[in-house]
Amino acid sequence: MLPAPFEYHAPHTTEETLELLDQLGDEGKVLAGGQSLIPLLKLRFASPAHLVDVNRVPGLDVIEERDGVLRIGALFRHKAAERSTMLASRYPVIAEAAGQVADPIVRNRGTVGGSLAHADPAGDWGSVMLALDAEFVLQSKSGRRSVKARDFFSGPFSTALQPNELLTEIRIPAAQGRTGGAYLKLERKVGDFATVAVAVHLQMDDGKVRSAGIGLTAVGAQNLKAEQAEAALRGRPLDDAAINEAAELAAAAAEPKADQRGSEAYKRNVVRVFTQRGLRRARERARGGA
Amino acid sequence: MGRPITVTVNGEKTSAEVEPRLLLVHFIRERLRLTGTHIGCDTTHCGACTVLFDGVPVKSCTMLAVQADGRQLTTVEALHAGGALHPIQAAFKEEHGLQCGFCTPGMMMSSFALLAENPDPTEEEIRWALSGNICRCTGYMNIVKAVRAAAVQMKEAAAVPAGAATGS
Ligand SMILES: Cc1cc2nc3c(=O)[nH]c(=O)nc-3n(C[C@H](O)[C@H](O)[C@H](O)COP(=O)(O)OP(=O)(O)OC[C@H]3O[C@@H](n4cnc5c(N)ncnc54)[C@H](O)[C@@H]3O)c2cc1C
Ligand code: FES
Ligand code: FES
């Protein structure tokens, strides 16, 4: 399968990239890991006139925790997330999700930013970022703005990104106190998208929940943030009653659709059970962790 | 409209003019005539087209040839450089790690990258590393055995002083 013809640009700096995106407008598309875009080009579901390959722009793949913020560059690859010992110890929800995205070969190329920009409602990173209360830095020739994860997704494959904007980095409030997290994913086989997945990020303080983040994958038109479940946990000891209540609220927040992977009721139940398990696992990790 | 690229393929520099939409796998198979790299699904699912891009396994049906400009590619043909079977190839043969052989080039390239990084992988680690490569024939048991056998072989070969490692 051959993509429709396009012009190829390989800028070497962010400025050059933004200049190109500005000139090209609707005609241009960013090429990151290519693991969603190239299949779409081959199927001719997308046929942009210009591709702007950002793989040669240095610095877009940073990871750095400083001044209370974890910065993840848009070009940070799934594999790098899977391998980072810092993420495994401080942000287990990121590390645990990373190893479950696609398959190991796709993970070598695919990027966290590309995945967020693609905004597949069954994609894993959106839920992780919702749980972490992340914000995304969107840059264009005329300036930069920050958009909260919860305001970024606007439907299947739709986001706040404008055609002339580049997602440059993801900013996450640094983990504080006793932190735990988990990513539970039900998939039919390795490399499959989620039937249902749940992301949990937990910060404990003195035996009580300081904050809880819960993101839901593949049970709505976009990745969902279970805000009522999160709110129900705040300030409470994480006992069975609290966990069960949050799990019910998360299940109620889900908007699953029946398909070949399962019925609506089944998926909703998986959300409930995974929220329970995820909170327990996150609690264990918070106890063991720093 | 051609775009000039220079790629180091299996250690040798090659220059060509390619259309931006040319997929890396077509460049490898049709332009370089290295047909060991297979096209299985053409939809990024099977891993038959796996090659190493700067040493890292990628699905060559899901990259553009222009992206390889200035980079190193390693295809399955690199394994038998010098005429003798590479220990990975020998082990796939010995342990019946293939039946139809369609997935085999991709399997071997993923195995090669695994062993370069982790010379003594457990069965679990092998299964994890190969989980992006699909085989319709073998049921994977013998593939995993072959990679274990290759690891042992390569470790023994590395333990023998240089120069004594050749022979039959
Ligand atoms: C077999 C297979 C299985 C998969 N399974 C999963 C899975 O289980 N879970 C999952 O989450 N994903 C899965 N994926 C998708 C994979 O994670 C992709 O890597 C990801 O969706 C897209 O990231 P990319 O870097 O490859 O982006 P690309 O494919 O390069 O781009 C995707 C889209 O985002 C835009 N874009 C990319 N980067 C930016 C940027 N910095 N700023 C603005 N726009 C940008 C592009 O223009 C394009 O529209 C799978 C893919 C395959 C092929
Ligand atoms: S042919 Fe490339 S993944 Fe199947
Ligand atoms: S040997 Fe036939 S597909 Fe693997």
Short mmCIF file of C-alpha atoms and ligand atoms in Angstrom, two decimals:
data_model
loop_
_atom_site.label_atom_id
_atom_site.label_comp_id
_atom_site.label_asym_id
_atom_site.label_seq_id
_atom_site.Cartn_x
_atom_site.Cartn_y
_atom_site.Cartn_z
CA MET A 1 0.00 0.00 0.00
CA LEU A 2 1.43 3.31 -1.07
CA PRO A 3 0.53 6.67 0.48
CA ALA A 4 -0.67 9.43 -1.83
CA PRO A 5 2.19 11.72 -2.87
CA PHE A 6 3.25 14.41 -0.41
CA GLU A 7 6.11 16.78 0.13
CA TYR A 8 8.47 15.91 2.93
CA HIS A 9 10.13 18.37 5.28
CA ALA A 10 12.68 17.50 7.92
CA PRO A 11 13.31 20.61 10.02
CA HIS A 12 16.19 20.69 12.50
CA THR A 13 14.83 23.14 15.03
CA THR A 14 11.53 23.88 16.75
CA GLU A 15 11.50 27.38 15.20
CA GLU A 16 11.86 25.93 11.72
CA THR A 17 9.08 23.46 12.47
CA LEU A 18 6.72 26.18 13.67
CA GLU A 19 7.51 28.34 10.66
CA LEU A 20 6.66 25.42 8.34
CA LEU A 21 3.44 24.56 10.19
CA ASP A 22 2.42 28.20 10.00
CA GLN A 23 2.99 28.38 6.26
CA LEU A 24 1.36 25.05 5.49
CA GLY A 25 -1.74 25.41 7.68
CA ASP A 26 -4.31 22.71 6.87
CA GLU A 27 -2.03 21.24 4.22
CA GLY A 28 0.65 20.14 6.69
CA LYS A 29 0.83 17.28 9.17
CA VAL A 30 3.40 16.55 11.83
CA LEU A 31 5.13 13.18 11.54
CA ALA A 32 6.34 11.91 14.93
CA GLY A 33 6.66 8.16 15.51
CA GLY A 34 4.49 7.54 12.48
CA GLN A 35 2.89 4.52 14.10
CA SER A 36 -0.61 5.91 13.69
CA LEU A 37 -0.06 8.38 10.86
CA ILE A 38 1.79 6.15 8.38
CA PRO A 39 -0.86 3.38 8.55
CA LEU A 40 -3.48 6.10 7.92
CA LEU A 41 -1.52 7.44 4.94
CA LYS A 42 -1.23 3.94 3.50
CA LEU A 43 -4.96 3.37 3.83
CA ARG A 44 -5.43 6.87 2.39
CA PHE A 45 -7.61 7.83 5.32
CA ALA A 46 -5.27 10.80 5.45
CA SER A 47 -3.52 12.40 2.50
CA PRO A 48 -1.87 15.63 3.60
CA ALA A 49 0.05 17.53 0.94
CA HIS A 50 3.01 18.03 3.30
CA LEU A 51 4.59 16.04 6.11
CA VAL A 52 6.73 17.78 8.68
CA ASP A 53 8.97 15.14 10.23
CA VAL A 54 10.03 16.27 13.72
CA ASN A 55 12.34 13.32 14.41
CA ARG A 56 15.43 15.40 13.67
CA VAL A 57 14.53 18.22 16.05
CA PRO A 58 16.80 17.87 19.07
CA GLY A 59 15.46 18.35 22.58
CA LEU A 60 11.87 17.32 21.83
CA ASP A 61 12.42 14.04 23.69
CA VAL A 62 13.52 15.42 27.06
CA ILE A 63 12.48 14.06 30.39
CA GLU A 64 13.23 16.15 33.41
CA GLU A 65 11.84 16.64 36.89
CA ARG A 66 12.60 20.07 38.28
CA ASP A 67 10.99 22.84 40.31
CA GLY A 68 7.92 20.79 41.06
CA VAL A 69 7.23 19.81 37.46
CA LEU A 70 7.88 16.64 35.49
CA ARG A 71 8.44 17.63 31.85
CA ILE A 72 8.07 15.04 29.15
CA GLY A 73 8.99 16.07 25.62
CA ALA A 74 6.41 15.27 22.96
CA LEU A 75 8.90 13.05 21.13
CA PHE A 76 9.62 10.92 24.21
CA ARG A 77 9.06 7.39 22.91
CA HIS A 78 6.90 4.71 24.49
CA LYS A 79 10.01 2.55 24.89
CA ALA A 80 11.90 5.24 26.78
CA ALA A 81 8.96 5.54 29.16
CA GLU A 82 8.93 1.78 29.62
CA ARG A 83 12.63 1.77 30.51
CA SER A 84 12.95 4.83 32.71
CA THR A 85 13.85 3.83 36.27
CA MET A 86 12.90 7.30 37.48
CA LEU A 87 9.38 6.89 36.08
CA ALA A 88 9.10 3.38 37.51
CA SER A 89 9.89 4.58 41.00
CA ARG A 90 8.16 7.99 41.06
CA TYR A 91 5.38 7.70 38.47
CA PRO A 92 4.37 4.04 38.34
CA VAL A 93 1.21 4.82 36.36
CA ILE A 94 3.38 6.05 33.48
CA ALA A 95 5.82 3.15 33.61
CA GLU A 96 3.10 0.53 33.91
CA ALA A 97 1.11 1.98 31.00
CA ALA A 98 4.20 2.30 28.78
CA GLY A 99 4.87 -1.43 28.62
CA GLN A 100 1.26 -2.08 27.63
CA VAL A 101 1.06 0.32 24.70
CA ALA A 102 1.08 -1.55 21.37
CA ASP A 103 3.95 -4.05 20.95
CA PRO A 104 7.71 -3.73 21.54
CA ILE A 105 8.54 -2.80 17.94
CA VAL A 106 5.86 -0.12 17.71
CA ARG A 107 7.02 1.17 21.11
CA ASN A 108 10.50 1.76 19.69
CA ARG A 109 9.06 4.44 17.39
CA GLY A 110 5.77 5.66 18.81
CA THR A 111 5.85 8.81 20.93
CA VAL A 112 3.84 9.96 23.92
CA GLY A 113 3.07 13.31 22.26
CA GLY A 114 2.02 11.69 18.98
CA SER A 115 -0.33 9.46 20.86
CA LEU A 116 -1.94 12.40 22.69
CA ALA A 117 -2.23 14.42 19.48
CA HIS A 118 -3.79 11.43 17.73
CA ALA A 119 -6.38 11.22 20.55
CA ASP A 120 -7.67 7.73 19.91
CA PRO A 121 -10.33 7.19 22.62
CA ALA A 122 -8.83 3.70 23.04
CA GLY A 123 -5.30 5.11 23.34
CA ASP A 124 -3.57 4.66 26.67
CA TRP A 125 -1.65 7.90 27.25
CA GLY A 126 -4.64 10.22 27.41
CA SER A 127 -6.02 8.45 30.49
CA VAL A 128 -2.62 8.43 32.15
CA MET A 129 -2.28 12.18 31.60
CA LEU A 130 -5.82 12.83 32.88
CA ALA A 131 -5.02 10.87 36.05
CA LEU A 132 -1.80 12.86 36.49
CA ASP A 133 -3.58 16.18 35.92
CA ALA A 134 -1.10 16.99 33.18
CA GLU A 135 -1.07 19.99 30.95
CA PHE A 136 0.13 20.18 27.39
CA VAL A 137 2.27 22.94 25.94
CA LEU A 138 1.13 23.88 22.43
CA GLN A 139 3.45 26.10 20.49
CA SER A 140 2.92 28.03 17.29
CA LYS A 141 4.84 30.73 15.49
CA SER A 142 2.81 33.35 17.30
CA GLY A 143 3.27 31.99 20.82
CA ARG A 144 2.65 29.21 23.24
CA ARG A 145 -0.25 28.17 25.38
CA SER A 146 -0.91 25.54 27.98
CA VAL A 147 -3.99 23.35 27.89
CA LYS A 148 -5.06 21.06 30.70
CA ALA A 149 -5.47 17.43 29.71
CA ARG A 150 -9.14 17.63 30.65
CA ASP A 151 -9.68 20.49 28.20
CA PHE A 152 -7.50 19.02 25.45
CA PHE A 153 -9.59 16.09 24.25
CA SER A 154 -12.81 17.00 22.47
CA GLY A 155 -14.00 13.73 20.96
CA PRO A 156 -12.68 10.80 18.95
CA PHE A 157 -9.40 11.88 17.30
CA SER A 158 -10.18 15.53 18.14
CA THR A 159 -8.16 17.87 20.31
CA ALA A 160 -7.54 21.53 21.02
CA LEU A 161 -4.49 21.46 18.69
CA GLN A 162 -4.64 23.90 15.78
CA PRO A 163 -3.03 22.93 12.46
CA ASN A 164 -0.22 25.44 13.00
CA GLU A 165 0.53 24.20 16.52
CA LEU A 166 3.08 21.71 17.74
CA LEU A 167 2.61 19.86 20.99
CA THR A 168 6.08 20.37 22.46
CA GLU A 169 5.84 19.02 25.97
CA ILE A 170 3.71 17.54 28.68
CA ARG A 171 3.91 19.07 32.13
CA ILE A 172 2.94 17.05 35.16
CA PRO A 173 2.82 18.30 38.75
CA ALA A 174 5.75 16.52 40.41
CA ALA A 175 4.88 13.61 42.69
CA GLN A 176 4.79 14.68 46.31
CA GLY A 177 4.72 12.67 49.51
CA ARG A 178 3.86 9.01 49.26
CA THR A 179 2.93 8.36 45.66
CA GLY A 180 1.54 5.29 44.00
CA GLY A 181 -0.05 4.49 40.71
CA ALA A 182 -1.22 1.73 38.44
CA TYR A 183 -2.40 1.09 34.91
CA LEU A 184 -4.70 -1.85 34.37
CA LYS A 185 -5.53 -2.80 30.82
CA LEU A 186 -7.73 -5.52 29.40
CA GLU A 187 -6.65 -6.45 25.89
CA ARG A 188 -7.39 -9.46 23.71
CA LYS A 189 -3.76 -9.96 22.75
CA VAL A 190 -0.42 -8.17 22.82
CA GLY A 191 -0.48 -5.14 20.57
CA ASP A 192 -4.23 -4.72 20.74
CA PHE A 193 -5.94 -1.57 21.85
CA ALA A 194 -7.71 -1.72 25.21
CA THR A 195 -11.14 -3.25 25.65
CA VAL A 196 -11.09 -1.18 28.84
CA ALA A 197 -8.23 0.31 30.84
CA VAL A 198 -8.00 2.37 34.01
CA ALA A 199 -5.19 4.70 35.09
CA VAL A 200 -4.74 5.56 38.77
CA HIS A 201 -2.38 8.10 40.31
CA LEU A 202 -2.46 8.45 44.09
CA GLN A 203 -0.75 10.79 46.53
CA MET A 204 -1.10 9.96 50.21
CA ASP A 205 -0.50 12.19 53.17
CA ASP A 206 -0.57 10.91 56.75
CA GLY A 207 -2.61 7.86 55.81
CA LYS A 208 -5.16 9.95 53.93
CA VAL A 209 -5.66 10.62 50.25
CA ARG A 210 -4.12 13.95 49.38
CA SER A 211 -5.15 13.58 45.76
CA ALA A 212 -6.34 10.79 43.50
CA GLY A 213 -6.41 10.84 39.72
CA ILE A 214 -8.44 8.34 37.72
CA GLY A 215 -8.46 8.13 33.91
CA LEU A 216 -10.60 5.78 31.80
CA THR A 217 -9.64 4.31 28.42
CA ALA A 218 -11.91 3.06 25.62
CA VAL A 219 -15.16 3.72 27.44
CA GLY A 220 -16.22 6.99 25.84
CA ALA A 221 -15.81 9.28 22.86
CA GLN A 222 -12.49 10.31 24.38
CA ASN A 223 -10.34 9.38 27.35
CA LEU A 224 -12.34 10.30 30.44
CA LYS A 225 -11.41 11.72 33.82
CA ALA A 226 -13.52 10.20 36.61
CA GLU A 227 -13.75 13.46 38.54
CA GLN A 228 -16.50 12.46 40.94
CA ALA A 229 -14.60 9.36 41.96
CA GLU A 230 -11.48 11.46 42.46
CA ALA A 231 -13.35 13.98 44.58
CA ALA A 232 -14.92 11.24 46.72
CA LEU A 233 -11.46 10.06 47.78
CA ARG A 234 -9.87 13.38 48.65
CA GLY A 235 -8.96 13.74 52.32
CA ARG A 236 -10.17 10.24 53.25
CA PRO A 237 -8.30 7.17 54.46
CA LEU A 238 -8.16 4.72 51.57
CA ASP A 239 -10.17 1.93 53.16
CA ASP A 240 -12.43 -0.60 51.46
CA ALA A 241 -15.48 1.63 51.77
CA ALA A 242 -13.71 4.53 50.05
CA ILE A 243 -12.31 2.27 47.34
CA ASN A 244 -15.69 0.71 46.61
CA GLU A 245 -17.43 4.04 46.48
CA ALA A 246 -14.85 5.46 44.07
CA ALA A 247 -15.11 2.35 41.90
CA GLU A 248 -18.90 2.75 41.63
CA LEU A 249 -18.51 6.40 40.71
CA ALA A 250 -15.88 5.60 38.08
CA ALA A 251 -18.14 2.94 36.57
CA ALA A 252 -20.98 5.47 36.48
CA ALA A 253 -18.72 7.98 34.70
CA ALA A 254 -17.91 5.51 31.94
CA GLU A 255 -19.86 5.76 28.69
CA PRO A 256 -18.98 2.46 27.01
CA LYS A 257 -20.45 1.22 23.74
CA ALA A 258 -21.05 -2.44 22.99
CA ASP A 259 -18.82 -3.89 20.26
CA GLN A 260 -17.06 -7.14 19.42
CA ARG A 261 -14.90 -6.70 22.52
CA GLY A 262 -17.80 -6.72 24.97
CA SER A 263 -21.20 -5.42 26.00
CA GLU A 264 -21.82 -2.11 27.66
CA ALA A 265 -22.54 -3.72 31.05
CA TYR A 266 -19.43 -5.87 30.84
CA LYS A 267 -17.17 -2.91 30.11
CA ARG A 268 -18.72 -0.85 32.86
CA ASN A 269 -18.08 -3.67 35.28
CA VAL A 270 -14.46 -3.90 34.19
CA VAL A 271 -14.10 -0.18 34.96
CA ARG A 272 -15.46 -0.82 38.45
CA VAL A 273 -13.21 -3.80 39.16
CA PHE A 274 -10.09 -2.19 37.63
CA THR A 275 -10.65 0.98 39.65
CA GLN A 276 -10.77 -1.12 42.83
CA ARG A 277 -7.69 -3.09 41.89
CA GLY A 278 -5.86 -0.02 40.65
CA LEU A 279 -6.47 1.89 43.87
CA ARG A 280 -5.30 -1.07 45.94
CA ARG A 281 -2.20 -1.51 43.86
CA ALA A 282 -1.47 2.22 44.00
CA ARG A 283 -1.93 2.16 47.78
CA GLU A 284 0.58 -0.69 48.10
CA ARG A 285 3.06 1.21 45.98
CA ALA A 286 2.54 4.39 47.98
CA ARG A 287 3.32 2.46 51.16
CA GLY A 288 6.45 0.92 49.73
CA GLY A 289 7.64 4.01 47.91
CA ALA A 290 9.35 7.17 49.06
CA MET B 1 10.20 13.93 -7.48
CA GLY B 2 13.27 12.32 -6.08
CA ARG B 3 14.95 13.25 -2.86
CA PRO B 4 18.55 12.20 -2.37
CA ILE B 5 19.30 9.97 0.59
CA THR B 6 22.41 8.22 1.85
CA VAL B 7 21.92 5.22 4.04
CA THR B 8 24.38 2.79 5.55
CA VAL B 9 22.91 -0.62 4.86
CA ASN B 10 24.55 -3.60 6.52
CA GLY B 11 27.73 -1.57 6.89
CA GLU B 12 27.82 -0.24 3.35
CA LYS B 13 26.94 3.30 2.34
CA THR B 14 24.32 3.54 -0.38
CA SER B 15 22.94 6.65 -2.07
CA ALA B 16 19.66 6.85 -3.93
CA GLU B 17 16.91 9.20 -5.01
CA VAL B 18 13.56 8.32 -3.56
CA GLU B 19 10.04 9.64 -3.66
CA PRO B 20 9.06 10.78 -0.12
CA ARG B 21 6.13 8.38 -0.06
CA LEU B 22 8.34 5.35 -0.72
CA LEU B 23 8.10 3.05 2.29
CA LEU B 24 11.32 1.85 3.82
CA VAL B 25 10.42 -1.78 3.17
CA HIS B 26 9.95 -1.12 -0.56
CA PHE B 27 13.26 0.71 -0.68
CA ILE B 28 14.95 -2.29 0.93
CA ARG B 29 13.24 -4.96 -1.18
CA GLU B 30 12.80 -3.29 -4.54
CA ARG B 31 15.58 -0.73 -4.76
CA LEU B 32 18.29 -2.52 -2.83
CA ARG B 33 17.02 -5.97 -3.84
CA LEU B 34 17.42 -7.22 -0.29
CA THR B 35 14.38 -9.47 -0.32
CA GLY B 36 15.10 -11.21 2.98
CA THR B 37 12.92 -8.58 4.65
CA HIS B 38 9.33 -9.73 4.18
CA ILE B 39 6.00 -7.94 3.92
CA GLY B 40 3.41 -9.88 5.87
CA CYS B 41 0.44 -7.71 6.79
CA ASP B 42 1.43 -4.28 5.47
CA THR B 43 -0.65 -2.87 8.35
CA THR B 44 1.95 -2.62 11.15
CA HIS B 45 0.75 -5.74 12.95
CA CYS B 46 2.93 -8.73 12.10
CA GLY B 47 6.60 -7.71 12.38
CA ALA B 48 7.72 -9.72 9.33
CA CYS B 49 9.25 -6.50 7.96
CA THR B 50 11.37 -5.82 11.06
CA VAL B 51 14.80 -4.31 10.41
CA LEU B 52 17.18 -2.51 12.73
CA PHE B 53 17.21 1.28 12.42
CA ASP B 54 20.32 2.56 14.19
CA GLY B 55 20.31 -0.79 15.99
CA VAL B 56 16.68 -0.61 17.11
CA PRO B 57 13.96 -2.90 15.69
CA VAL B 58 11.37 -1.06 13.61
CA LYS B 59 8.60 -2.15 11.26
CA SER B 60 9.95 -1.07 7.89
CA CYS B 61 6.44 -1.04 6.38
CA THR B 62 5.69 1.83 8.76
CA MET B 63 8.58 4.16 8.04
CA LEU B 64 9.51 6.20 5.02
CA ALA B 65 12.73 5.61 3.13
CA VAL B 66 13.55 9.33 3.44
CA GLN B 67 13.60 8.93 7.21
CA ALA B 68 16.60 6.63 6.86
CA ASP B 69 18.78 9.37 5.38
CA GLY B 70 22.06 9.44 7.31
CA ARG B 71 21.09 6.40 9.40
CA GLN B 72 22.23 2.80 9.76
CA LEU B 73 20.02 -0.03 8.60
CA THR B 74 20.59 -3.68 9.41
CA THR B 75 18.60 -6.29 7.53
CA VAL B 76 18.53 -10.07 7.91
CA GLU B 77 21.14 -10.35 5.14
CA ALA B 78 23.71 -8.95 7.58
CA LEU B 79 23.47 -12.10 9.67
CA HIS B 80 25.22 -14.39 7.22
CA ALA B 81 27.91 -11.87 6.36
CA GLY B 82 31.02 -13.89 5.69
CA GLY B 83 29.06 -16.85 4.36
CA ALA B 84 28.59 -18.79 7.59
CA LEU B 85 25.25 -18.92 9.36
CA HIS B 86 25.01 -16.58 12.31
CA PRO B 87 24.45 -18.47 15.60
CA ILE B 88 20.86 -17.15 15.58
CA GLN B 89 20.27 -18.60 12.12
CA ALA B 90 21.95 -21.86 13.06
CA ALA B 91 19.82 -22.13 16.18
CA PHE B 92 16.55 -21.44 14.30
CA LYS B 93 17.53 -24.25 11.91
CA GLU B 94 18.66 -26.64 14.62
CA GLU B 95 15.70 -26.08 16.96
CA HIS B 96 13.07 -25.98 14.20
CA GLY B 97 12.33 -22.33 14.98
CA LEU B 98 10.57 -22.02 11.64
CA GLN B 99 8.12 -23.81 9.40
CA CYS B 100 7.08 -21.71 6.41
CA GLY B 101 9.76 -19.18 7.25
CA PHE B 102 7.72 -16.11 6.46
CA CYS B 103 8.04 -14.53 9.92
CA THR B 104 11.63 -15.71 10.37
CA PRO B 105 13.61 -12.67 9.16
CA GLY B 106 11.65 -10.43 11.51
CA MET B 107 11.93 -12.91 14.36
CA MET B 108 15.68 -13.10 13.89
CA MET B 109 16.14 -9.33 13.76
CA SER B 110 14.17 -8.87 16.98
CA SER B 111 16.19 -11.70 18.53
CA PHE B 112 19.42 -10.13 17.33
CA ALA B 113 18.55 -6.81 18.99
CA LEU B 114 17.51 -8.60 22.17
CA LEU B 115 20.73 -10.59 22.45
CA ALA B 116 22.87 -7.53 21.72
CA GLU B 117 21.32 -5.90 24.74
CA ASN B 118 20.69 -8.87 26.99
CA PRO B 119 23.01 -11.79 26.18
CA ASP B 120 21.35 -14.14 28.66
CA PRO B 121 17.58 -13.60 28.47
CA THR B 122 15.06 -15.73 30.34
CA GLU B 123 12.22 -17.41 28.47
CA GLU B 124 9.92 -14.69 29.74
CA GLU B 125 12.21 -11.95 28.44
CA ILE B 126 12.43 -13.64 25.05
CA ARG B 127 8.65 -13.90 24.79
CA TRP B 128 8.31 -10.24 25.77
CA ALA B 129 10.91 -9.09 23.24
CA LEU B 130 9.32 -11.12 20.43
CA SER B 131 5.74 -10.18 21.23
CA GLY B 132 5.60 -7.79 18.27
CA ASN B 133 6.43 -10.59 15.83
CA ILE B 134 3.61 -12.89 14.83
CA CYS B 135 4.10 -16.46 13.63
CA ARG B 136 1.22 -18.41 12.09
CA CYS B 137 3.02 -21.75 12.06
CA THR B 138 5.22 -22.72 14.94
CA GLY B 139 3.25 -21.90 18.08
CA TYR B 140 6.40 -20.07 19.22
CA MET B 141 7.79 -22.88 21.42
CA ASN B 142 10.69 -23.66 19.11
CA ILE B 143 11.36 -20.03 18.36
CA VAL B 144 11.87 -19.36 22.05
CA LYS B 145 14.08 -22.46 22.29
CA ALA B 146 16.10 -21.28 19.31
CA VAL B 147 16.77 -17.88 20.87
CA ARG B 148 17.86 -19.54 24.14
CA ALA B 149 20.15 -21.87 22.19
CA ALA B 150 21.60 -18.95 20.24
CA ALA B 151 22.27 -17.09 23.48
CA VAL B 152 24.21 -20.05 24.86
CA GLN B 153 26.12 -20.47 21.59
CA MET B 154 27.03 -16.81 21.40
CA LYS B 155 28.15 -16.76 25.00
CA GLU B 156 30.40 -19.77 24.45
CA ALA B 157 31.81 -18.25 21.28
CA ALA B 158 32.54 -15.03 23.15
CA ALA B 159 34.33 -16.99 25.89
CA VAL B 160 36.71 -18.61 23.37
CA PRO B 161 39.75 -16.40 22.69
CA ALA B 162 39.54 -14.44 19.45
CA GLY B 163 40.84 -16.37 16.46
CA ALA B 164 39.91 -19.74 17.94
CA ALA B 165 36.19 -18.93 17.53
CA THR B 166 36.04 -19.85 13.85
CA GLY B 167 36.36 -23.39 12.52
CA SER B 168 33.40 -25.64 11.77
C1 LIG C 1 -0.11 -2.45 15.92
C2 LIG C 1 -0.34 -1.19 16.71
C3 LIG C 1 -0.86 -1.30 17.99
C4 LIG C 1 -1.07 -0.15 18.77
N1 LIG C 1 -1.56 -0.30 20.02
C5 LIG C 1 -1.73 0.79 20.79
C6 LIG C 1 -2.20 0.66 22.12
O1 LIG C 1 -2.43 -0.44 22.63
N2 LIG C 1 -2.37 1.80 22.85
C7 LIG C 1 -2.09 3.04 22.35
O2 LIG C 1 -2.25 4.01 23.07
N3 LIG C 1 -1.64 3.18 21.10
C8 LIG C 1 -1.44 2.09 20.32
N4 LIG C 1 -0.98 2.26 19.04
C9 LIG C 1 -0.71 3.61 18.53
C10 LIG C 1 0.70 4.05 18.88
O3 LIG C 1 0.78 4.26 20.28
C11 LIG C 1 1.17 5.33 18.18
O4 LIG C 1 2.54 5.43 18.44
C12 LIG C 1 0.50 6.60 18.63
O5 LIG C 1 -0.89 6.55 18.57
C13 LIG C 1 0.89 7.77 17.74
O6 LIG C 1 2.13 8.25 18.11
P1 LIG C 1 3.23 8.51 17.00
O7 LIG C 1 4.37 9.16 17.66
O8 LIG C 1 3.50 7.24 16.30
O9 LIG C 1 2.50 9.61 16.12
P2 LIG C 1 2.28 9.76 14.55
O10 LIG C 1 1.71 8.53 13.99
O11 LIG C 1 3.51 10.31 13.93
O12 LIG C 1 1.19 10.93 14.57
C14 LIG C 1 -0.14 10.72 14.99
C15 LIG C 1 -0.93 12.01 14.84
O13 LIG C 1 -0.51 12.99 15.78
C16 LIG C 1 0.00 14.16 15.14
N5 LIG C 1 1.18 14.56 15.91
C17 LIG C 1 2.20 13.74 16.29
N6 LIG C 1 3.06 14.41 17.08
C18 LIG C 1 2.60 15.66 17.21
C19 LIG C 1 3.06 16.82 17.91
N7 LIG C 1 4.17 16.79 18.67
N8 LIG C 1 2.33 17.98 17.82
C20 LIG C 1 1.21 17.99 17.07
N9 LIG C 1 0.71 16.93 16.40
C21 LIG C 1 1.40 15.78 16.46
C22 LIG C 1 0.30 13.72 13.72
O14 LIG C 1 0.22 14.79 12.83
C23 LIG C 1 -0.77 12.67 13.48
O15 LIG C 1 -1.97 13.28 13.16
C24 LIG C 1 -0.76 1.13 18.24
C25 LIG C 1 -0.24 1.24 16.95
C26 LIG C 1 -0.03 0.10 16.19
C27 LIG C 1 0.52 0.23 14.81
S1 FES C 2 4.49 -6.14 7.08
FE1 FES C 2 5.19 -4.64 8.44
S2 FES C 2 4.29 -5.22 10.30
FE2 FES C 2 3.48 -6.69 8.93
S1 FES C 3 7.19 -20.01 10.37
FE1 FES C 3 5.43 -19.59 9.21
S2 FES C 3 4.81 -17.69 10.01
FE2 FES C 3 6.36 -18.24 11.34
#
